[in-house]
XYZ file of C-alpha atoms in Angstrom:
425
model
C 221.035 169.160 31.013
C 217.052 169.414 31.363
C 214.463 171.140 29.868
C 210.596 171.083 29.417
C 208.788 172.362 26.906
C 205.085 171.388 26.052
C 203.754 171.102 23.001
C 205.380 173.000 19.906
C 201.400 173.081 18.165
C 201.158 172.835 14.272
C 200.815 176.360 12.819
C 202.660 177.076 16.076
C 201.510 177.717 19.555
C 203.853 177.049 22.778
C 202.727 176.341 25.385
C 205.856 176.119 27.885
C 208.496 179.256 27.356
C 211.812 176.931 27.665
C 214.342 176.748 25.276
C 217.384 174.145 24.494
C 219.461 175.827 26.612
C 216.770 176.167 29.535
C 216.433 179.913 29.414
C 212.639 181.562 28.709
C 211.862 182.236 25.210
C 210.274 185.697 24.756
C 206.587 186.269 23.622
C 206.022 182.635 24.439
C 202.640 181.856 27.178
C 203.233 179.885 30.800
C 202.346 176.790 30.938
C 198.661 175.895 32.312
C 197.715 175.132 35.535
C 197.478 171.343 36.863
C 194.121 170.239 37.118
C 192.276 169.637 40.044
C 192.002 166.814 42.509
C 188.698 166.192 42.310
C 185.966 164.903 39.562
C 182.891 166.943 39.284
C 179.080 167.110 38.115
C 179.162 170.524 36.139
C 179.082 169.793 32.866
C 181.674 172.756 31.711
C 184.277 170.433 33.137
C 183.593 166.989 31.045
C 187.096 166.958 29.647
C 189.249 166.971 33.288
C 186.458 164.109 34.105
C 187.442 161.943 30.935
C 190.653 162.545 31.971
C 190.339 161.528 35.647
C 188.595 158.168 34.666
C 191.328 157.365 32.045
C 194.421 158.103 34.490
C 192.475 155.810 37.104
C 192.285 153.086 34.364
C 195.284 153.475 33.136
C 197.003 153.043 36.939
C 195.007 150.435 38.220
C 193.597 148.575 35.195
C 189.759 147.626 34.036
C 187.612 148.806 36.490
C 183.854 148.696 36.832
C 181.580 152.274 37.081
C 180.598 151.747 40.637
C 184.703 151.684 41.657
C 185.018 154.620 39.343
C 182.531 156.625 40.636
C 183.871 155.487 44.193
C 187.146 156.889 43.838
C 186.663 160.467 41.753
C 183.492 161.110 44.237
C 181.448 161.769 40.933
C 177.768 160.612 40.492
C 177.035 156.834 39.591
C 175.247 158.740 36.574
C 178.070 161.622 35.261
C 180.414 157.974 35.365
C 177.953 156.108 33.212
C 177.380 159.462 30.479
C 181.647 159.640 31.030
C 182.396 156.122 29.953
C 180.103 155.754 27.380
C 181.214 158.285 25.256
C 184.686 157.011 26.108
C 183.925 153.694 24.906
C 182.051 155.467 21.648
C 185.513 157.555 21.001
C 187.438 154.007 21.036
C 189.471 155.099 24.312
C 187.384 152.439 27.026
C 186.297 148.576 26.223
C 184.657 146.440 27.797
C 186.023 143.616 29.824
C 184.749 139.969 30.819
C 181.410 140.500 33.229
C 182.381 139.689 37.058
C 179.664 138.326 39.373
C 179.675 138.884 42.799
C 177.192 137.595 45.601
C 174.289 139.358 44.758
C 172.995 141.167 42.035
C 173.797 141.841 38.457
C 177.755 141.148 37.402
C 179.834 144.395 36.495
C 181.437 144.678 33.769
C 185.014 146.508 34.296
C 185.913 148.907 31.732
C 189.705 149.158 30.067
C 191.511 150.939 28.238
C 190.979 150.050 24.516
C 193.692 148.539 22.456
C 194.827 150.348 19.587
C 192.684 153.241 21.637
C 196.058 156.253 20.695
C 199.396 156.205 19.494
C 202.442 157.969 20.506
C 205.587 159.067 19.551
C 208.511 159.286 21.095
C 212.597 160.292 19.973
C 215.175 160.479 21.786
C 218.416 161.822 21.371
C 221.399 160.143 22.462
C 225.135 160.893 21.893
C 225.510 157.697 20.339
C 222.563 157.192 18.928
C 218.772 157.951 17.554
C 215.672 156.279 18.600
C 212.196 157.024 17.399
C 209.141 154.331 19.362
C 205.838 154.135 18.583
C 203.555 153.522 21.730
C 200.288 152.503 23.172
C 198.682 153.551 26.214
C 200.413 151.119 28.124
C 203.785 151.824 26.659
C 204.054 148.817 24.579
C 206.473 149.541 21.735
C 204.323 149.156 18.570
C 207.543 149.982 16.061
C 211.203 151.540 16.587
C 213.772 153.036 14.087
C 216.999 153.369 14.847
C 220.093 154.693 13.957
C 223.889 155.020 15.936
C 226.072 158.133 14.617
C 229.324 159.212 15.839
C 227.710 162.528 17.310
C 224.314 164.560 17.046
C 223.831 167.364 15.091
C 220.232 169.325 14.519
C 219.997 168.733 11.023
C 221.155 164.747 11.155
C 218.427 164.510 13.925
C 214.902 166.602 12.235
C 216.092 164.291 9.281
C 215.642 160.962 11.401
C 212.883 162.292 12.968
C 210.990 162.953 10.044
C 211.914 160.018 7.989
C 211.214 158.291 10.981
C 208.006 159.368 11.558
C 206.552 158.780 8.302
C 208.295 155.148 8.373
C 206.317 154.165 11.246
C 202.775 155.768 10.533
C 203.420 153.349 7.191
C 202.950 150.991 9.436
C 199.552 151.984 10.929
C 195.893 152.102 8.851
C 194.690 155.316 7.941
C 192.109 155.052 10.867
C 194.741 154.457 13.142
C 197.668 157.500 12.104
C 194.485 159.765 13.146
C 194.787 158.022 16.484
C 198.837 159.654 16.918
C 198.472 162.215 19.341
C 201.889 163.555 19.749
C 205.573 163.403 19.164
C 207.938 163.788 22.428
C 211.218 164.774 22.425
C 213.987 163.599 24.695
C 217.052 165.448 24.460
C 220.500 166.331 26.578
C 220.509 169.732 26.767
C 223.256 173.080 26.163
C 225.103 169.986 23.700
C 227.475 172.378 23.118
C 229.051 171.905 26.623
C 230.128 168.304 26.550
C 231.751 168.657 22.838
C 235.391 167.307 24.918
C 234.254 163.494 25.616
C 232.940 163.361 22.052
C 236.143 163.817 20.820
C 234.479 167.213 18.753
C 235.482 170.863 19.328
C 232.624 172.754 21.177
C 232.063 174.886 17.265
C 230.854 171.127 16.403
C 228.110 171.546 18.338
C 227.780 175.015 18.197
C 224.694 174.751 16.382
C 222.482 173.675 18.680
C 222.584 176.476 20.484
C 220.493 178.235 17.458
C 218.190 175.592 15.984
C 215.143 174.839 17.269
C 214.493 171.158 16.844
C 210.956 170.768 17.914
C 209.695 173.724 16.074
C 211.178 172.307 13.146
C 210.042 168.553 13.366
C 206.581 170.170 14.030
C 206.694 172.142 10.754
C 206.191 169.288 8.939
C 203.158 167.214 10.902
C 200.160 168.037 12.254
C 200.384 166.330 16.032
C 201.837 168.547 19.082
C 205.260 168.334 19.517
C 206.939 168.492 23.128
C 210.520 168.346 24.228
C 211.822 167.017 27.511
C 215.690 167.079 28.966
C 216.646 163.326 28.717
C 217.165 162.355 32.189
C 213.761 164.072 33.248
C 212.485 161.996 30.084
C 213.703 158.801 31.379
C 212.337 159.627 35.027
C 208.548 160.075 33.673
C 208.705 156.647 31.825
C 209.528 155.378 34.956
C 206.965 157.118 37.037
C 204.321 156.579 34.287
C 205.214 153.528 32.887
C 206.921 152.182 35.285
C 206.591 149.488 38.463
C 203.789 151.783 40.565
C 204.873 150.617 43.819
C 206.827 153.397 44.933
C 206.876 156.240 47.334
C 205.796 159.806 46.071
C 209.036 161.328 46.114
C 212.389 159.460 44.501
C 215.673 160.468 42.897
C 216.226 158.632 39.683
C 219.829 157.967 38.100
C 219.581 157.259 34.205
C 223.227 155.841 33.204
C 223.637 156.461 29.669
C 226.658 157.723 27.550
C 226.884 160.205 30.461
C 225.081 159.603 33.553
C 222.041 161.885 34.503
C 218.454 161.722 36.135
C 215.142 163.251 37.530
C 213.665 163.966 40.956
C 210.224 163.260 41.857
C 208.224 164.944 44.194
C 204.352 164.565 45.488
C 204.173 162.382 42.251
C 205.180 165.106 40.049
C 208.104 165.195 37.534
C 210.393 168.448 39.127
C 212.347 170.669 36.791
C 212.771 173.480 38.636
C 212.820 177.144 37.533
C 214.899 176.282 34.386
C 213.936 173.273 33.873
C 216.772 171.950 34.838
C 216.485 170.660 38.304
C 218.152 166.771 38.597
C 221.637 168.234 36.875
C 222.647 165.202 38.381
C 225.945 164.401 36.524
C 227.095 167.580 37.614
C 227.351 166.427 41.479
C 230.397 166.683 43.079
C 231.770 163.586 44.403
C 235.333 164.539 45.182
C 237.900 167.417 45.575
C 241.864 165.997 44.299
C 243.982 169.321 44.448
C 241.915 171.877 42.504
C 240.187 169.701 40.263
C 236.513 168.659 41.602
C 235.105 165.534 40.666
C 231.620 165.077 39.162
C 229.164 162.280 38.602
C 229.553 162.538 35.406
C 233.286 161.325 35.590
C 232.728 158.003 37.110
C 229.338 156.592 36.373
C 228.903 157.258 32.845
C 229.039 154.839 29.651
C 231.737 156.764 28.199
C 234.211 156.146 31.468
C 233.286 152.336 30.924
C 233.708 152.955 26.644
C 237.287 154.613 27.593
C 238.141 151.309 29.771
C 237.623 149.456 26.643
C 239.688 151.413 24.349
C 242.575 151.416 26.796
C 242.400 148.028 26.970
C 242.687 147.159 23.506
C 239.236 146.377 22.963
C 236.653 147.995 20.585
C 233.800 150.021 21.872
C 230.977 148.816 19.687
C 231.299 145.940 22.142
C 228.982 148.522 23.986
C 226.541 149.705 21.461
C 226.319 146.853 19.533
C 224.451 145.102 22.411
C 222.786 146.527 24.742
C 221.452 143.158 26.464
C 224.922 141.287 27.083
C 228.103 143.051 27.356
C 231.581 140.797 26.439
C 234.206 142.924 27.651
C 238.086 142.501 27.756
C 239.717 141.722 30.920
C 238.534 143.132 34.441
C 237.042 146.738 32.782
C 233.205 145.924 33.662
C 233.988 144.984 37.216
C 236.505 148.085 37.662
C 233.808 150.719 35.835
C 230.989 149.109 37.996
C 232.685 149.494 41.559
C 233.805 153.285 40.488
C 230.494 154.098 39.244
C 228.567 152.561 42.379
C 231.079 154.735 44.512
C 230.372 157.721 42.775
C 226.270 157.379 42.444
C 226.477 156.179 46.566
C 227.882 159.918 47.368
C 225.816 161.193 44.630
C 222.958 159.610 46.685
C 223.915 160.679 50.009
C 224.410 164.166 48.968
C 221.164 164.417 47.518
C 219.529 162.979 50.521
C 220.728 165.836 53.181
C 219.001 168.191 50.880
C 215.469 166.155 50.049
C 214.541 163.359 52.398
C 212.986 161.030 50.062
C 212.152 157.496 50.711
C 213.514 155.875 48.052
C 216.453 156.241 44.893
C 216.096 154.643 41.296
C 218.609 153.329 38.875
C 218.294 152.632 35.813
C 220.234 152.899 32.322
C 221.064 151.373 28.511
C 222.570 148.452 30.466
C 222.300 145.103 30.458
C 219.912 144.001 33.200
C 222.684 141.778 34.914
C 224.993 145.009 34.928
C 222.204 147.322 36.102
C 221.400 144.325 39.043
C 225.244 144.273 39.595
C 225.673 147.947 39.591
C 222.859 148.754 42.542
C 224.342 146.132 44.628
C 227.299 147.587 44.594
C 225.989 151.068 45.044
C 223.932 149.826 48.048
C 226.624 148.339 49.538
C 229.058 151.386 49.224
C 225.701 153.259 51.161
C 226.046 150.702 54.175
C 229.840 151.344 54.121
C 229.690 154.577 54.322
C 228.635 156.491 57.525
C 226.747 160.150 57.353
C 225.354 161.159 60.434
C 222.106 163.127 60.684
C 220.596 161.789 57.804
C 218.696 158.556 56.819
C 219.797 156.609 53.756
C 216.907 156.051 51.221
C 216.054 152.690 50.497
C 217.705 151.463 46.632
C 215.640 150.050 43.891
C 216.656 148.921 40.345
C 214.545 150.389 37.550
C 211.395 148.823 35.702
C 212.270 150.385 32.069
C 215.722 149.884 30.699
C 216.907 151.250 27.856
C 213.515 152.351 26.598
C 213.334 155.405 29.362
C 214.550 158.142 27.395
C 212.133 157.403 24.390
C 208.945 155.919 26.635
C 209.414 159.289 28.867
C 209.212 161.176 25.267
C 206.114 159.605 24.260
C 204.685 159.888 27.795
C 204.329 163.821 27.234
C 201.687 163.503 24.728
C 200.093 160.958 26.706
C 199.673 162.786 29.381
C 199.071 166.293 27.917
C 196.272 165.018 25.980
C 194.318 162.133 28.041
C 195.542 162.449 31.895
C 195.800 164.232 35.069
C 197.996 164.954 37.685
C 198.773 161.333 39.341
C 197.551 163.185 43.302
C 193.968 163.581 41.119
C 193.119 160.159 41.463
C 195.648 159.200 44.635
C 194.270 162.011 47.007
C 190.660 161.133 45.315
């Protein structure tokens, strides 16, 4: 289900040689090296320093030259020339002067609002969602539209009618401020046709069309594309509640149930790109059938409750802030699901020792507060020897993940570094 790709260029240049289906793409270049870890004084290197200085504002808020220069180990003078012409391109602002004890106040330096836009889509089974976001990931404008099932053409013709509704929206000085479109997408479609109720030649097409290449034929920003459950994992790492360890697991439960891994700070994909395949976990053997993730902690098990219950499933989609169910089905999906995500966990941990797991999802917050204390309950319950169990955390984004993660590729592509830049700095 995961795939990376960075940025489909206007007039076309890829950078990242993976496709829909996560194989390479031929005649296509690597992607680039991560930057450094340090800031430096040459001047051939002003951009990485522009970037340093806006990934340590954008972390840790205002902050005044002398902490700047404090942190990146760069001259009091290379951080003064740095955030001037930061502040000149609109990117920095300044804040309210703070006195100390002695001497002049500083003034702490932010990042400017209204500084860049980005985009970001993402593709659900259920539905289409197109943000428009700030630096800070403040949604500036959404579209969005629910559909029975995704198909390439239904989704470059959201995107692009999408697109141009929201730069409507924006001044003419500001759509030159949109530095990218991200893409967040489930990948090889064609292989969950079954719980869509579609034959697998119903989605045969996406295993052909390019949808990034094609959105980008028509605008001028970078496109990028991003498996969804990676997706939703950057929003949460970039975007998201900073006080966590370097490495985490991250469970996204959507329409089906997937996720990311994070390690040294670093979105993982693997060789593919698609490391984190997490609905595809084992969780039980009955007979000769094996027993995935995906079968118990997934939207559409809950949506199937419904139905065989009587009840309609737009009771779902319709509201993704309180869910009115029939009968006992929320409280029977949410003890399966926590089962299934607490082996899910534990398996995951005897291969990666991280510190701690995140879940999030297109819940409700009660049922997402519901679901990890049942999941972390099921982990005290259930006894593994030889390994320890990582502590459990609820997610800081919500439904948003999939999209914010989408717009966070442009974000970072264009203005930041690698999060151990500043941390190791």
């Amino acid at each position: 289900m995961e795939s990376v790709r960075q940025p489909t260029l206007a007039k076309k240049t890829r950078t990242d040689p993976m496709k829909l289906d996560g194989t390479k793409a031929e005649g296509e270049a690597a992607a680039m090296p991560a930057d450094g870890v340090r800031g430096s004084n040459q001047s051939g290197v002003r951009a990485h320093n522009e970037r340093l200085v806006l990934s340590l504002v954008r972390q840790f808020g205002p902050l005044a030259k002398a902490e700047i220069a404090r942190r990146t180990g760069l001259s009091a003078q290379t951080v003064s020339v740095i955030m001037r012409a930061l502040e000149k391109e609109g990117l920095l602002e300044k804040g309210e002067p703070v006195r100390g004890k002695v001497g002049q106040p500083s003034v702490p330096m932010g990042l400017a609002q209204g500084g860049a836009y980005f985009l970001g889509l993402k593709v659900g089974r259920r539905s289409l969602d197109l943000i428009l976001t700030d630096f800070h990931g403040h949604v500036e404008g959404r579209v969005h539209l629910s559909h029975r099932y995704p198909t390439p053409e239904s989704v470059v013709t959201f995107a692009n009618t999408a697109i141009a509704q929201l730069l409507d929206q924006l001044t003419p000085e500001n759509r030159k401020k949109v530095s990218g479109l991200g893409i967040a997408t489930p990948f090889r479609l064609w292989d969950w046709a079954r719980p869509l109720g579609l034959t697998s030649s119903e989605m045969e097409a996406w295993r052909e069309r390019d949808i990034a290449a094609e959105i980008a034929d028509t605008w001028e920003f970078p496109v990028y594309l991003r498996n969804d459950g990676s997706a939703a994992c950057g929003a949460e790492l970039v975007f998201g509640d900073q006080n966590k360890p370097r490495d985490f697991l991250y469970f996204f439960v959507g329409f089906f149930v997937g996720g990311g891994l994070v390690i040294d700070n670093t979105v993982f994909t693997g060789r593919s790109g698609n490391a984190a395949a997490l609905a595809s976990i084992p969780i039980g053997i009955k007979g000769a059938k094996v027993r995935q993730l995906v079968d118990v902690a997934s939207i559409h098990t809950l949506e199937q409750l419904v139905i065989g219950e009587g009840g309609d499933s737009r009771l779902i989609w319709d509201n993704p802030t309180e869910w009115n169910l029939p009968g006992d089905v929320l409280s029977t999906w949410v003890e399966k699901a926590a089962e299934g995500l607490a082996y899910a966990t534990l398996s995951a941990s005897c291969l990666i020792d991280f510190e701690c797991v995140v879940i999030d999802g297109w819940l409700p917050d009660s049922v997402r507060t519901s679901l990890v204390d049942h999941t972390r309950r099921r982990l005290n319950e259930i006894r593994v020897a030889g390994i320890e169990v990582p502590d459990l955390r609820e997610g800081s984004i919500g439904r948003d993940a999939r999209a914010l993660g989408a717009a966070s590729l442009p974000l970072s592509d264009k203005f930041l570094v690698d999060r151990n830049a500043f941390l190791k700095a």
